[in-house]
Tab-separated table of C-alpha atoms in Angstrom:
chain	number	residue	atom	x	y	z
A	1026	UNK	CA	12.675	19.801	0.882
A	1027	UNK	CA	8.914	18.723	-0.016
A	1028	UNK	CA	5.908	20.969	0.362
A	1029	UNK	CA	3.155	18.947	0.722
A	1030	UNK	CA	-0.828	19.152	1.596
A	1031	UNK	CA	-2.996	16.095	3.203
A	1032	UNK	CA	-6.245	16.248	2.746
A	1033	UNK	CA	-8.641	13.502	4.892
A	1034	UNK	CA	-12.518	14.215	6.184
A	1035	UNK	CA	-11.655	12.355	9.382
A	1036	UNK	CA	-10.145	14.558	11.465
A	1037	UNK	CA	-8.099	11.762	13.772
A	1038	UNK	CA	-6.322	10.593	11.241
A	1039	UNK	CA	-5.948	13.749	9.228
A	1040	UNK	CA	-4.022	14.714	12.453
A	1041	UNK	CA	-2.038	11.410	12.487
A	1042	UNK	CA	-1.419	11.832	9.172
A	1043	UNK	CA	0.616	15.726	9.664
A	1044	UNK	CA	1.909	14.934	12.707
A	1045	UNK	CA	4.036	11.697	11.317
A	1046	UNK	CA	5.045	13.773	7.610
A	1047	UNK	CA	5.978	16.769	10.207
A	1048	UNK	CA	8.303	14.260	11.841
A	1049	UNK	CA	10.084	13.473	8.464
A	1050	UNK	CA	13.216	15.582	7.659
A	1051	UNK	CA	12.152	15.922	4.191
A	1052	UNK	CA	9.399	17.676	4.644
A	1053	UNK	CA	9.482	21.619	4.711
A	1054	UNK	CA	5.835	22.426	5.280
A	1055	UNK	CA	2.204	20.737	6.208
A	1056	UNK	CA	-1.020	21.986	4.925
A	1057	UNK	CA	-4.053	20.642	5.735
A	1058	UNK	CA	-7.983	20.096	5.014
A	1059	UNK	CA	-10.728	17.759	6.079
A	1060	UNK	CA	-12.643	17.930	2.852
A	1061	UNK	CA	-11.988	18.129	-1.134
A	1062	UNK	CA	-13.543	21.369	-2.028
A	1063	UNK	CA	-11.655	23.004	1.365
A	1064	UNK	CA	-8.341	21.461	-0.334
A	1065	UNK	CA	-9.175	22.229	-3.755
A	1066	UNK	CA	-9.503	25.536	-2.566
A	1067	UNK	CA	-6.727	25.914	-1.199
A	1068	UNK	CA	-4.281	23.871	-3.982
A	1069	UNK	CA	-6.372	26.764	-6.354
A	1070	UNK	CA	-5.036	29.858	-4.070
A	1071	UNK	CA	-1.647	28.393	-3.736
A	1072	UNK	CA	-0.587	27.900	-6.690
A	1073	UNK	CA	-2.005	30.705	-7.707
A	1074	UNK	CA	-0.284	32.553	-5.370
A	1075	UNK	CA	3.095	31.799	-6.883
A	1076	UNK	CA	3.140	29.178	-3.422
A	1077	UNK	CA	4.778	25.454	-3.595
A	1078	UNK	CA	2.970	22.443	-4.131
A	1079	UNK	CA	4.826	19.274	-4.422
A	1080	UNK	CA	2.301	16.760	-3.246
A	1081	UNK	CA	-0.906	16.361	-1.862
A	1082	UNK	CA	-1.609	13.077	0.872
A	1083	UNK	CA	-5.051	12.512	-0.270
A	1084	UNK	CA	-7.864	10.005	1.373
A	1085	UNK	CA	-10.158	8.869	-1.943
A	1086	UNK	CA	-13.791	8.510	0.285
A	1087	UNK	CA	-14.350	11.775	1.006
A	1088	UNK	CA	-18.064	13.244	1.448
A	1089	UNK	CA	-18.653	15.966	-1.507
A	1090	UNK	CA	-16.108	16.538	-4.068
A	1091	UNK	CA	-13.581	12.656	-3.230
A	1092	UNK	CA	-10.403	11.467	-3.519
A	1093	UNK	CA	-10.781	10.453	-7.148
A	1094	UNK	CA	-12.624	13.554	-8.520
A	1095	UNK	CA	-10.535	15.790	-7.065
A	1096	UNK	CA	-7.441	14.011	-7.997
A	1097	UNK	CA	-8.653	14.185	-11.899
A	1098	UNK	CA	-8.749	17.875	-11.150
A	1099	UNK	CA	-5.556	18.109	-10.268
A	1100	UNK	CA	-4.840	16.955	-13.197
A	1101	UNK	CA	-5.678	19.726	-14.742
A	1102	UNK	CA	-3.364	22.082	-13.628
A	1103	UNK	CA	-0.722	23.546	-15.646
A	1104	UNK	CA	2.062	22.209	-13.437
A	1105	UNK	CA	-0.011	19.785	-10.985
A	1106	UNK	CA	1.420	18.470	-7.696
A	1107	UNK	CA	2.186	14.794	-7.178
A	1108	UNK	CA	0.119	12.182	-5.912
A	1109	UNK	CA	-0.027	9.806	-3.178
A	1110	UNK	CA	-3.716	7.934	-1.818
A	1111	UNK	CA	-4.043	7.337	1.469
A	1112	UNK	CA	-6.933	5.328	2.226
A	1113	UNK	CA	-8.603	1.902	3.794
A	1114	UNK	CA	-9.547	0.461	0.488
A	1115	UNK	CA	-7.213	-0.973	-1.358
A	1116	UNK	CA	-10.014	-2.222	-4.735
A	1117	UNK	CA	-9.091	1.549	-6.162
A	1118	UNK	CA	-5.369	0.694	-6.167
A	1119	UNK	CA	-5.542	0.404	-10.241
A	1120	UNK	CA	-7.832	3.743	-10.505
A	1121	UNK	CA	-4.926	5.125	-8.126
A	1122	UNK	CA	-1.767	4.616	-10.630
A	1123	UNK	CA	-4.436	5.095	-13.875
A	1124	UNK	CA	-3.695	8.901	-12.197
A	1125	UNK	CA	-0.053	8.564	-12.029
A	1126	UNK	CA	-0.725	8.629	-8.172
A	1127	UNK	CA	3.098	8.470	-6.770
A	1128	UNK	CA	2.198	5.872	-3.800
A	1129	UNK	CA	-0.824	4.044	-2.442
A	1130	UNK	CA	-0.963	3.989	0.938
A	1131	UNK	CA	-3.395	1.509	3.401
A	1132	UNK	CA	-4.669	2.752	6.505
A	1133	UNK	CA	-3.811	2.349	8.922
A	1134	UNK	CA	-0.387	4.205	7.917
A	1135	UNK	CA	2.457	2.557	9.083
A	1136	UNK	CA	5.819	5.065	9.759
A	1137	UNK	CA	8.073	3.030	7.936
A	1138	UNK	CA	5.566	2.678	4.638
A	1139	UNK	CA	4.858	6.432	4.933
A	1140	UNK	CA	8.688	7.377	4.468
A	1141	UNK	CA	8.808	4.802	1.987
A	1142	UNK	CA	6.241	7.090	0.232
A	1143	UNK	CA	8.209	10.282	0.760
A	1144	UNK	CA	11.023	9.258	-1.084
A	1145	UNK	CA	8.733	8.306	-4.253
A	1146	UNK	CA	7.294	11.253	-3.720
A	1147	UNK	CA	10.848	13.175	-3.494
A	1148	UNK	CA	11.976	10.778	-6.457
A	1149	UNK	CA	9.143	11.852	-8.644
A	1150	UNK	CA	10.069	14.836	-8.021
A	1151	UNK	CA	13.326	15.679	-8.451
A	1152	UNK	CA	13.500	12.337	-10.812
A	1153	UNK	CA	17.113	10.452	-11.106
A	1154	UNK	CA	18.812	10.126	-14.825
A	1155	UNK	CA	17.595	6.506	-16.181
A	1156	UNK	CA	20.218	4.200	-16.080
A	1157	UNK	CA	22.705	4.400	-18.905
A	1158	UNK	CA	22.996	1.246	-21.339
A	1159	UNK	CA	26.197	0.363	-19.708
A	1160	UNK	CA	24.976	-0.100	-16.699
A	1161	UNK	CA	26.576	-3.462	-16.109
A	1162	UNK	CA	27.430	-5.783	-13.480
A	1163	UNK	CA	30.715	-7.204	-14.430
A	1164	UNK	CA	31.582	-11.795	-13.663
A	1165	UNK	CA	34.579	-13.579	-13.593
A	1166	UNK	CA	34.171	-16.674	-14.873
A	1167	UNK	CA	37.443	-18.666	-15.698
A	1168	UNK	CA	39.846	-15.791	-16.578
A	1169	UNK	CA	37.296	-14.479	-18.602
A	1170	UNK	CA	34.953	-10.945	-17.432
A	1171	UNK	CA	31.241	-11.290	-18.706
A	1172	UNK	CA	29.468	-8.013	-18.316
A	1173	UNK	CA	25.395	-9.259	-18.134
A	1174	UNK	CA	23.672	-5.713	-18.427
A	1175	UNK	CA	20.925	-4.923	-16.141
A	1176	UNK	CA	18.201	-4.853	-18.736
A	1177	UNK	CA	19.001	-8.434	-19.398
A	1178	UNK	CA	18.571	-9.900	-15.710
A	1179	UNK	CA	15.013	-11.012	-14.916
A	1180	UNK	CA	15.549	-11.393	-11.493
A	1181	UNK	CA	18.400	-12.108	-9.122
A	1182	UNK	CA	18.835	-14.389	-5.967
A	1183	UNK	CA	20.766	-14.098	-2.560
A	1184	UNK	CA	23.385	-16.802	-2.066
A	1185	UNK	CA	24.870	-15.981	0.885
A	1186	UNK	CA	27.435	-12.914	0.497
A	1187	UNK	CA	26.961	-14.068	-3.184
A	1188	UNK	CA	24.096	-12.987	-5.424
A	1189	UNK	CA	22.925	-15.168	-8.443
A	1190	UNK	CA	21.887	-13.405	-11.773
A	1191	UNK	CA	19.277	-14.780	-14.215
A	1192	UNK	CA	18.984	-13.554	-17.614
A	1193	UNK	CA	17.629	-15.402	-21.235
A	1194	UNK	CA	21.316	-16.773	-21.644
A	1195	UNK	CA	21.738	-18.234	-18.044
A	1196	UNK	CA	22.898	-17.346	-14.588
A	1197	UNK	CA	26.288	-15.814	-13.078
A	1198	UNK	CA	27.380	-15.532	-9.119
A	1199	UNK	CA	28.482	-12.125	-8.842
A	1200	UNK	CA	30.232	-11.240	-4.741
A	1201	UNK	CA	27.801	-8.375	-3.498
A	1202	UNK	CA	24.924	-8.567	-1.603
A	1203	UNK	CA	21.089	-8.502	-2.816
A	1204	UNK	CA	20.683	-5.343	-0.740
A	1205	UNK	CA	23.536	-3.407	-2.632
A	1206	UNK	CA	21.463	-4.835	-6.138
A	1207	UNK	CA	18.443	-3.101	-4.868
A	1208	UNK	CA	19.966	-0.204	-3.825
A	1209	UNK	CA	21.826	0.528	-7.308
A	1210	UNK	CA	19.241	-0.476	-9.678
A	1211	UNK	CA	15.965	-0.256	-7.524
A	1212	UNK	CA	15.198	3.029	-9.656
A	1213	UNK	CA	15.055	0.740	-13.069
A	1214	UNK	CA	11.722	-1.377	-11.982
A	1215	UNK	CA	13.701	-4.254	-9.939
A	1216	UNK	CA	11.226	-5.215	-6.677
A	1217	UNK	CA	11.678	-7.091	-3.594
A	1218	UNK	CA	9.416	-10.551	-3.509
A	1219	UNK	CA	10.886	-11.880	-0.755
A	1220	UNK	CA	13.753	-11.385	1.354
A	1221	UNK	CA	16.303	-13.787	-1.246
A	1222	UNK	CA	14.812	-12.895	-4.476
A	1223	UNK	CA	14.504	-9.448	-6.550
A	1224	UNK	CA	13.335	-9.440	-9.839
A	1225	UNK	CA	13.061	-7.310	-12.355
A	1226	UNK	CA	9.278	-5.650	-13.242
A	1227	UNK	CA	9.957	-5.270	-17.236
A	1228	UNK	CA	10.183	-8.714	-17.449
A	1229	UNK	CA	7.152	-9.983	-15.449
A	1230	UNK	CA	4.144	-11.228	-17.991
A	1231	UNK	CA	2.123	-12.337	-14.836
A	1232	UNK	CA	0.898	-12.066	-11.479
A	1233	UNK	CA	-1.097	-14.879	-10.308
A	1234	UNK	CA	-3.526	-15.184	-6.712
A	1235	UNK	CA	-4.294	-19.744	-5.692
A	1236	UNK	CA	-5.254	-20.532	-3.285
A	1237	UNK	CA	-3.531	-17.996	-0.902
A	1238	UNK	CA	-0.076	-18.607	-2.643
A	1239	UNK	CA	1.281	-15.688	-4.780
A	1240	UNK	CA	3.137	-16.271	-7.759
A	1241	UNK	CA	4.942	-14.711	-10.777
A	1242	UNK	CA	6.277	-15.482	-14.169
A	1243	UNK	CA	9.016	-13.559	-14.370
A	1244	UNK	CA	10.821	-14.687	-18.071
A	1245	UNK	CA	10.343	-18.216	-18.399
A	1246	UNK	CA	10.474	-18.937	-14.350
A	1247	UNK	CA	7.719	-18.411	-11.964
A	1248	UNK	CA	8.579	-17.666	-8.363
A	1249	UNK	CA	6.751	-17.949	-5.198
A	1250	UNK	CA	5.863	-14.184	-3.167
A	1251	UNK	CA	6.632	-14.236	-0.229
A	1252	UNK	CA	3.306	-12.876	2.199
A	1253	UNK	CA	4.590	-10.300	3.526
A	1254	UNK	CA	5.966	-8.729	-0.174
A	1255	UNK	CA	2.342	-9.869	-1.717
A	1256	UNK	CA	0.521	-6.505	-1.687
A	1257	UNK	CA	3.512	-4.123	-2.401
A	1258	UNK	CA	4.509	-6.163	-5.224
A	1259	UNK	CA	1.020	-5.694	-6.771
A	1260	UNK	CA	1.100	-2.345	-6.261
A	1261	UNK	CA	4.907	-1.707	-7.521
A	1262	UNK	CA	3.908	-3.257	-10.645
A	1263	UNK	CA	0.362	-1.629	-11.605
A	1264	UNK	CA	1.755	1.048	-11.333
A	1265	UNK	CA	4.914	0.570	-13.796
A	1266	UNK	CA	2.616	-1.155	-16.447
A	1267	UNK	CA	-0.578	1.090	-15.313
A	1268	UNK	CA	-3.183	-1.672	-15.614
A	1269	UNK	CA	-5.058	-4.718	-14.647
A	1270	UNK	CA	-2.410	-7.572	-13.417
A	1271	UNK	CA	-5.484	-10.559	-12.500
């Protein structure tokens, strides 16, 4: 279970964040701090005293020591806790992920989105083994079985009870749900961009915003990102590639 620190100079927001964190069964203990200096002192005391601190849920705009400066200081600790930024300012996402943040939440914080951040924090604290080279999907092709490697898949489309896997060599239809494939490959960088489409982050070369539409280029294909998924897709791609996507 996780031990975390929540930091925010706005007391109502801090109390709400701490309340939501305490409702999560994966959280063992929540400490709070109302400013960056107090948070830094608490972290030094906790870590120096041998107390475990797995993650910090951190606001950005705070008087005195702001969240980004605090994160840079935390990065100098021998075994720094993981960072999750919680802010009203969308424009700081790239800086946050350059500081190796686990996640970036926008206020007001929704319970389901916070739950996903806790999942990512838990995964970062106790990382699963990397998927092996033999992680494949068997595909039946007229008496033959083709083994399609995960690394070769550009994107997958839901087709009723089937999923069509698109690769550089062609596409393959397999009997499974897109949700099952997402659970199987989510830790390998596959991202849901639409209710019926899952893409491999490693194969995305461009994310484009034009006239209210969001599209991305994966392999040689251009795919539309749903409005519902656009913000999360951008955050995940920035986190994966640690760069600016325009």
